[in-house]
XYZ file of N, CA and C in Angstrom:
195
model
N 137.741 76.458 77.668
C 137.291 75.110 77.347
C 138.448 74.144 77.630
N 138.135 73.069 78.332
C 139.177 72.099 78.650
C 139.460 71.227 77.438
N 140.586 70.540 77.501
C 140.969 69.640 76.407
C 139.933 68.547 76.207
N 139.399 68.018 77.313
C 138.395 66.956 77.231
C 137.123 67.452 76.549
N 136.681 68.661 76.888
C 135.494 69.233 76.246
C 135.724 69.447 74.758
N 136.899 69.899 74.393
C 137.219 70.125 72.977
C 137.195 68.806 72.215
N 137.742 67.749 72.823
C 137.738 66.437 72.174
C 136.317 65.928 71.995
N 135.466 66.137 73.003
C 134.069 65.711 72.901
C 133.353 66.490 71.808
N 133.601 67.794 71.742
C 132.981 68.608 70.694
C 133.444 68.182 69.314
N 134.740 67.888 69.182
C 135.270 67.429 67.894
C 134.625 66.109 67.488
N 134.516 65.176 68.435
C 133.912 63.872 68.149
C 132.443 64.032 67.780
N 131.744 64.925 68.478
C 130.331 65.162 68.175
C 130.171 65.753 66.778
N 131.058 66.664 66.419
C 131.009 67.265 65.091
C 131.263 66.249 63.998
N 132.201 65.350 64.236
C 132.513 64.294 63.260
C 131.307 63.381 63.089
N 130.685 62.979 64.210
C 129.533 62.078 64.132
C 128.360 62.770 63.432
N 128.156 64.049 63.721
C 127.087 64.784 63.060
C 127.300 64.807 61.552
N 128.536 65.008 61.113
C 128.833 64.994 59.681
C 128.553 63.621 59.083
N 128.869 62.552 59.830
C 128.581 61.195 59.343
C 127.081 60.988 59.189
N 126.316 61.416 60.188
C 124.862 61.262 60.146
C 124.274 62.040 58.974
N 124.701 63.276 58.812
C 124.204 64.090 57.696
C 124.584 63.484 56.354
N 125.772 62.878 56.278
C 126.197 62.215 55.046
C 125.287 61.050 54.685
N 124.896 60.269 55.692
C 123.994 59.139 55.452
C 122.630 59.651 54.989
N 122.127 60.680 55.641
C 120.823 61.232 55.253
C 120.859 61.791 53.836
N 121.949 62.450 53.487
C 122.094 62.990 52.129
C 122.178 61.849 51.113
N 122.922 60.801 51.443
C 123.080 59.647 50.550
C 121.719 59.033 50.211
N 120.822 59.031 51.185
C 119.505 58.420 50.983
C 118.444 59.434 50.544
N 118.878 60.639 50.188
C 117.971 61.670 49.672
C 116.754 61.850 50.583
N 117.022 62.096 51.848
C 115.970 62.205 52.861
C 114.977 63.316 52.548
N 115.405 64.339 51.829
C 114.506 65.458 51.527
C 113.419 65.096 50.535
N 113.566 63.964 49.842
C 112.537 63.559 48.882
C 111.482 62.655 49.508
N 111.477 62.563 50.832
C 110.490 61.739 51.528
C 111.114 60.460 52.043
N 110.343 59.773 52.850
C 110.874 58.553 53.459
C 109.832 57.441 53.393
N 110.276 56.324 52.897
C 109.455 55.120 52.818
C 110.025 54.121 53.826
N 109.262 53.093 54.195
C 109.770 52.115 55.166
C 111.123 51.507 54.767
N 111.291 51.168 53.502
C 112.549 50.569 53.040
C 113.710 51.555 53.209
N 113.462 52.810 52.882
C 114.502 53.835 53.009
C 114.869 54.034 54.480
N 113.876 54.040 55.364
C 114.142 54.189 56.795
C 115.008 53.041 57.295
N 114.701 51.824 56.865
C 115.500 50.669 57.269
C 116.944 50.824 56.808
N 117.140 51.237 55.568
C 118.496 51.406 55.044
C 119.259 52.495 55.798
N 118.580 53.576 56.112
C 119.220 54.660 56.861
C 119.650 54.162 58.237
N 118.756 53.474 58.930
C 119.093 52.969 60.259
C 120.260 51.994 60.203
N 120.284 51.135 59.194
C 121.403 50.200 59.049
C 122.713 50.940 58.805
N 122.683 51.959 57.943
C 123.893 52.717 57.630
C 124.399 53.521 58.823
N 123.500 53.933 59.710
C 123.909 54.736 60.854
C 124.585 53.912 61.948
N 124.434 52.614 61.907
C 125.177 51.778 62.840
C 124.338 51.127 63.918
N 125.025 50.442 64.829
C 124.360 49.605 65.837
C 123.350 50.347 66.717
N 123.668 51.543 67.148
C 122.738 52.272 68.006
C 121.434 52.535 67.270
N 121.547 52.922 66.028
C 120.351 53.231 65.264
C 119.618 51.967 64.831
N 120.327 50.875 64.655
C 119.666 49.595 64.371
C 118.806 49.214 65.570
N 119.347 49.406 66.770
C 118.578 49.113 67.983
C 117.340 50.014 68.044
N 117.480 51.274 67.694
C 116.340 52.184 67.657
C 115.289 51.668 66.668
N 115.735 51.199 65.524
C 114.819 50.629 64.541
C 114.103 49.399 65.072
N 114.823 48.575 65.822
C 114.210 47.381 66.416
C 113.138 47.778 67.428
N 113.428 48.769 68.232
C 112.452 49.241 69.219
C 111.231 49.805 68.515
N 111.465 50.605 67.464
C 110.356 51.195 66.728
C 109.482 50.127 66.085
N 110.081 49.039 65.643
C 109.310 47.987 64.982
C 108.375 47.268 65.954
N 108.674 47.341 67.239
C 107.820 46.699 68.248
C 106.703 47.617 68.718
N 106.767 48.869 68.312
C 105.779 49.853 68.758
C 104.892 50.239 67.595
N 103.749 49.636 67.495
C 102.862 49.903 66.365
C 102.344 51.337 66.352
N 102.418 52.024 67.479
C 101.941 53.401 67.531
C 102.959 54.400 67.026
N 104.207 53.959 66.760
C 105.265 54.867 66.322
C 105.383 54.955 64.807
N 105.024 53.901 64.121
C 105.145 53.850 62.661
C 103.822 53.403 62.037
N 103.549 53.872 60.834
C 102.338 53.394 60.163
C 102.465 51.908 59.801
N 101.358 51.267 59.584
C 101.310 49.830 59.278
C 102.243 49.421 58.158
N 102.327 50.218 57.086
C 103.164 49.853 55.940
C 104.634 49.858 56.308
């Protein structure tokens, strides 16, 4: 494994831990409501906020509520 690959793997592992931490903080295993989804997307950062914005424009991706 090259040094660059190891650095990418380390960075990916760190980000995965951050994502799992946010999901745990919001008790994702107890279900998800629209408000909780919004908070999770905000906590995950700009990329996920953009994903939330895209999802909000697609009525077929999320229920009306």
